[in-house]
Coordinates of C-alpha atoms in Angstrom, one line a residue:
M1236 CA 262.1 353.6 200.3
P1237 CA 262.1 351.2 197.0
I1238 CA 260.7 347.8 197.5
G1239 CA 261.1 345.4 194.7
I1240 CA 258.6 342.4 194.2
Y1241 CA 259.6 339.6 192.0
L1242 CA 257.7 336.5 190.7
A1243 CA 258.1 333.3 191.9
P1244 CA 258.2 330.3 189.2
G1245 CA 254.9 329.8 187.4
A1246 CA 253.2 332.8 189.0
N1247 CA 250.9 334.9 187.0
A1248 CA 252.3 338.3 186.3
V1249 CA 249.2 340.1 185.9
T1250 CA 247.2 338.5 188.9
T1251 CA 250.3 339.2 191.1
A1252 CA 250.3 342.8 190.0
K1253 CA 246.6 343.1 190.9
A1254 CA 247.0 341.6 194.1
V1255 CA 249.9 343.9 194.9
Q1256 CA 247.9 347.2 194.0
A1257 CA 244.8 345.8 196.1
T1258 CA 247.3 345.2 199.2
L1259 CA 248.9 348.5 198.6
Q1260 CA 245.7 350.2 198.4
K1261 CA 244.2 348.5 201.6
L1262 CA 247.6 349.1 203.7
S1263 CA 247.5 352.9 202.6
G1264 CA 244.7 353.4 205.1
R1265 CA 247.1 352.6 208.1
F1266 CA 250.1 354.8 206.7
P1267 CA 251.4 357.8 209.0
A1268 CA 250.5 361.1 207.9
G1269 CA 252.1 362.4 205.0
L1270 CA 253.5 359.1 203.9
T1271 CA 252.4 357.5 200.6
Y1272 CA 253.3 355.1 197.8
L1273 CA 254.1 355.0 194.1
V1274 CA 254.6 352.5 191.6
Q1275 CA 257.4 353.4 189.7
Y1276 CA 257.9 350.5 187.3
D1277 CA 254.9 347.8 186.5
S1278 CA 256.2 345.2 183.8
T1279 CA 252.6 344.0 183.6
T1280 CA 251.1 347.3 182.0
F1281 CA 252.9 346.4 178.7
V1282 CA 251.3 342.6 178.9
S1283 CA 247.8 343.8 179.7
D1284 CA 248.1 346.6 176.9
T1285 CA 249.0 343.7 174.3
I1286 CA 246.6 341.2 175.5
T1287 CA 243.6 343.9 175.2
E1288 CA 245.0 344.6 171.4
V1289 CA 245.1 341.0 170.7
L1290 CA 241.5 340.6 171.7
K1291 CA 240.3 343.6 169.8
T1292 CA 242.2 341.8 166.7
L1293 CA 240.4 338.5 167.5
G1294 CA 236.9 340.4 167.3
E1295 CA 237.8 342.0 164.1
A1296 CA 239.0 338.9 162.6
F1297 CA 235.6 337.1 163.5
V1298 CA 233.7 339.8 162.0
L1299 CA 235.7 339.9 158.7
V1300 CA 235.3 336.1 158.5
V1301 CA 231.5 336.5 158.9
I1302 CA 231.3 338.9 156.3
V1303 CA 233.4 337.2 154.0
V1304 CA 231.5 333.8 154.4
F1305 CA 228.3 335.8 153.8
L1306 CA 229.6 337.3 150.5
F1307 CA 230.8 333.8 149.2
L1308 CA 227.8 331.5 150.4
G1309 CA 225.1 334.2 149.6
S1310 CA 222.7 333.0 152.5
L1311 CA 222.3 334.4 156.0
R1312 CA 221.2 330.8 157.2
A1313 CA 224.4 329.3 155.7
T1314 CA 226.4 331.9 157.3
V1315 CA 225.4 331.3 160.8
I1316 CA 226.6 327.8 161.0
P1317 CA 230.3 328.7 160.3
A1318 CA 229.8 331.5 162.6
I1319 CA 228.7 329.2 165.2
A1320 CA 231.6 326.5 164.5
V1321 CA 234.2 329.5 165.1
P1322 CA 233.4 330.2 169.0
V1323 CA 232.8 326.5 169.5
S1324 CA 236.3 325.9 168.4
L1325 CA 238.1 328.5 170.1
I1326 CA 236.3 327.9 173.4
G1327 CA 237.1 324.3 173.0
A1328 CA 240.7 325.1 172.4
F1329 CA 240.9 327.5 175.8
A1330 CA 239.3 324.5 177.6
V1331 CA 242.2 322.5 176.4
L1332 CA 245.0 325.3 177.4
L1333 CA 243.5 325.2 180.9
V1334 CA 243.9 321.3 181.1
L1335 CA 247.2 321.6 180.2
G1336 CA 248.0 324.3 182.6
Y1337 CA 249.0 327.1 179.6
S1338 CA 247.6 330.5 180.3
A1339 CA 245.7 333.3 177.8
N1340 CA 248.9 335.3 176.7
T1341 CA 250.0 337.0 173.7
V1342 CA 251.2 333.9 172.1
S1343 CA 248.1 331.8 172.6
L1344 CA 245.7 334.8 171.6
L1345 CA 247.5 335.5 168.2
A1346 CA 247.3 331.6 167.8
M1347 CA 243.7 332.0 168.1
V1348 CA 243.7 334.9 165.6
L1349 CA 245.2 332.5 163.1
A1350 CA 243.0 329.6 164.0
I1351 CA 239.6 331.8 163.3
G1352 CA 240.8 331.6 159.4
I1353 CA 241.3 328.0 159.6
V1354 CA 238.6 326.4 161.7
V1355 CA 235.7 328.2 159.7
D1356 CA 237.1 326.3 156.6
D1357 CA 235.7 322.8 157.8
A1358 CA 231.9 324.1 158.5
I1359 CA 232.2 326.2 155.1
V1360 CA 233.1 322.8 153.1
V1361 CA 230.0 321.0 154.7
V1362 CA 227.7 324.0 153.9
E1363 CA 228.9 324.3 150.4
N1364 CA 228.2 320.8 149.8
V1365 CA 225.0 320.4 151.4
E1366 CA 223.8 323.4 149.3
R1367 CA 225.1 321.6 146.0
V1368 CA 223.1 318.5 146.7
M1369 CA 220.1 320.5 147.7
E1370 CA 220.4 322.4 144.3
E1371 CA 220.9 319.2 142.0
E1372 CA 218.2 317.5 143.8
P1373 CA 215.3 320.2 144.8
D1374 CA 213.0 317.0 145.9
A1375 CA 215.3 316.3 148.7
T1376 CA 214.9 317.5 152.2
P1377 CA 217.8 319.4 154.2
A1378 CA 218.2 316.3 156.3
E1379 CA 218.3 313.9 153.3
A1380 CA 221.0 316.5 151.2
T1381 CA 223.1 316.7 154.5
K1382 CA 223.3 312.9 154.7
K1383 CA 224.2 312.4 151.2
A1384 CA 226.8 315.2 151.2
M1385 CA 228.5 314.1 154.6
A1386 CA 228.9 310.7 152.9
Q1387 CA 231.0 312.3 150.2
I1388 CA 233.2 314.7 152.3
T1389 CA 233.6 312.9 155.7
A1390 CA 237.0 311.4 154.4
P1391 CA 238.3 314.7 152.8
I1392 CA 237.7 316.8 156.1
I1393 CA 239.5 314.1 158.0
A1394 CA 242.2 314.3 155.4
I1395 CA 242.6 318.2 155.5
T1396 CA 242.6 318.2 159.4
L1397 CA 245.4 315.6 159.3
V1398 CA 247.5 317.6 156.7
L1399 CA 247.0 320.7 158.8
L1400 CA 248.1 318.8 162.1
S1401 CA 251.1 317.6 160.2
V1402 CA 252.1 321.4 159.6
F1403 CA 251.8 322.7 163.1
V1404 CA 252.2 319.7 165.5
P1405 CA 256.1 319.5 165.0
I1406 CA 256.4 323.0 165.9
A1407 CA 255.6 321.8 169.5
F1408 CA 258.8 319.7 169.4
I1409 CA 261.3 322.5 168.3
P1410 CA 264.2 322.2 170.8
G1411 CA 265.6 325.2 172.6
I1412 CA 264.2 328.8 173.1
S1413 CA 262.4 328.8 169.8
G1414 CA 260.5 325.5 170.9
T1415 CA 259.6 327.0 174.2
L1416 CA 258.1 330.0 172.5
F1417 CA 255.8 328.3 170.0
R1418 CA 255.1 325.2 172.0
Q1419 CA 251.8 327.0 173.4
F1420 CA 251.2 328.3 169.8
A1421 CA 251.4 325.0 168.1
V1422 CA 249.2 323.4 170.8
T1423 CA 246.5 326.2 170.5
I1424 CA 246.2 325.8 166.7
S1425 CA 246.2 321.9 166.8
A1426 CA 243.5 321.9 169.3
A1427 CA 241.3 324.2 167.4
M1428 CA 241.8 322.6 164.3
V1429 CA 241.0 319.1 165.8
I1430 CA 237.8 320.6 167.5
S1431 CA 237.0 322.3 164.2
A1432 CA 236.9 318.9 162.4
L1433 CA 234.8 317.3 165.2
N1434 CA 232.2 320.2 164.7
A1435 CA 232.1 319.5 161.0
L1436 CA 231.6 316.1 161.6
T1437 CA 228.8 316.3 164.1
L1438 CA 227.5 319.8 164.7
S1439 CA 227.7 321.6 161.4
P1440 CA 225.7 318.6 159.6
A1441 CA 223.1 319.1 162.6
L1442 CA 222.9 322.8 161.9
C1443 CA 222.7 322.4 158.0
A1444 CA 219.5 319.9 158.5
V1445 CA 217.8 322.6 160.7
F1446 CA 218.6 325.9 158.8
L1447 CA 219.2 325.3 155.3
R1448 CA 216.4 325.8 152.9
H1449 CA 215.7 325.4 149.3
T1450 CA 216.6 329.0 147.7
G1451 CA 216.3 330.1 144.0
P1452 CA 218.8 332.0 142.2
R1453 CA 220.3 335.1 143.9
R1454 CA 219.2 338.6 142.5
G1455 CA 220.5 342.3 142.9
I1456 CA 223.9 343.0 144.0
L1457 CA 224.4 339.6 145.6
G1458 CA 223.6 337.8 142.7
R1459 CA 226.0 339.9 140.8
V1460 CA 228.9 339.1 143.5
L1461 CA 228.3 335.6 143.2
G1462 CA 228.3 335.6 139.6
G1463 CA 231.8 337.3 139.8
I1464 CA 232.9 334.6 142.2
D1465 CA 231.4 331.9 139.7
W1466 CA 233.3 333.0 137.0
V1467 CA 236.6 333.4 138.8
R1468 CA 235.9 329.8 139.9
D1469 CA 235.2 328.5 136.4
R1470 CA 238.3 330.2 135.0
Y1471 CA 240.4 328.7 137.8
A1472 CA 239.0 325.3 137.1
S1473 CA 239.6 325.5 133.5
G1474 CA 243.4 326.5 134.3
V1475 CA 243.8 323.6 136.4
R1476 CA 242.4 321.1 133.7
R1477 CA 245.0 322.3 131.4
L1478 CA 247.7 321.8 133.9
V1479 CA 246.4 318.3 134.7
R1480 CA 247.2 317.6 130.9
M1481 CA 250.6 318.9 131.3
A1482 CA 251.7 316.9 134.2
A1483 CA 255.4 317.0 133.7
L1484 CA 255.4 320.9 133.4
S1485 CA 253.7 321.1 136.5
L1486 CA 256.3 318.6 138.4
V1487 CA 258.9 320.7 136.9
L1488 CA 257.5 324.0 138.4
V1489 CA 257.0 322.5 141.7
L1490 CA 260.8 321.5 141.7
V1491 CA 261.6 325.0 140.5
F1492 CA 259.8 326.4 143.5
A1493 CA 261.2 323.9 145.9
A1494 CA 264.9 324.9 144.8
G1495 CA 264.1 328.4 145.2
I1496 CA 262.7 328.1 148.4
F1497 CA 265.8 326.2 149.7
G1498 CA 268.3 328.6 148.0
V1499 CA 266.5 331.6 149.6
S1500 CA 266.7 330.2 153.0
L1501 CA 270.2 329.5 152.6
L1502 CA 270.6 333.4 152.3
T1503 CA 268.0 334.6 154.9
P1504 CA 269.6 335.3 158.1
T1505 CA 268.8 333.0 161.2
G1506 CA 267.3 334.5 164.5
F1507 CA 270.4 333.3 166.3
P1508 CA 273.2 333.4 164.0
A1509 CA 276.3 331.1 164.9
G1510 CA 279.9 332.2 165.3
R1511 CA 279.1 335.7 166.3
R1512 CA 279.8 337.6 169.6
S1513 CA 277.6 340.4 170.7
G1514 CA 276.5 341.5 173.8
C1515 CA 272.9 341.5 174.9
L1516 CA 270.5 342.3 177.8
L1517 CA 267.6 340.0 178.1
H1518 CA 264.9 341.0 180.2
L1519 CA 262.4 337.7 180.6
G1520 CA 258.7 338.6 182.0
A1521 CA 256.1 336.2 182.8
I1522 CA 253.1 336.4 180.6
A1523 CA 249.7 336.1 182.1

């Protein structure tokens, strides 16, 4: 005898499935001899597997970010600071989701994966500027160098955060089905970025004053890697200086690229094309 169990509005699919399985397991002890139960279809299996894969991707992204930061900063002490800022920002974003009544699902977790590469930027900006001040002023203590560095980059950090928010916040106000799908995505990234900015203005400077030390030039493989990075940086800066002298050409290139983006967007098919009739079966499942 088949029995179908459906979710009430707002219910958590994974929690409900676990509760049903536990109840069936408990009741099976009272079944008559020869009677058993079999779950023919469980829609939460896909959800659980997807969340597991996203969590694994989240861990891999964090490890890759730490490795890249270490290669570019060339110091284990300096790497610790961005590495601490990432989990703090993500935990804070989860707290915001909890307050707003959202859940940890594939959309919010994918937003976390993207946020890892964004929230680490503010802490890196702080660390790099503090190290630059310490390199230029060898007599300055880490605390003094941090104070001077923060006076230089506080406004840029706030500006960077506002620019990024201007990109992601409007996504939360998209109407229709697309807006419903991406609203939680926008909230997750925006919350992580705001917390990251607060970390860069408070936690990261404090960690710089405690962890950073004056170091000499790097040697060996790490020295060669940093030398290569400096070479690329110098070539890039040289190219930018040349483009600045040709401001008119830069503006023309911006207009050309803008026109190209607009033209290609008109040729790209939309997600819900108007004027077409098509039959489809849409199965909506609650996400944990």
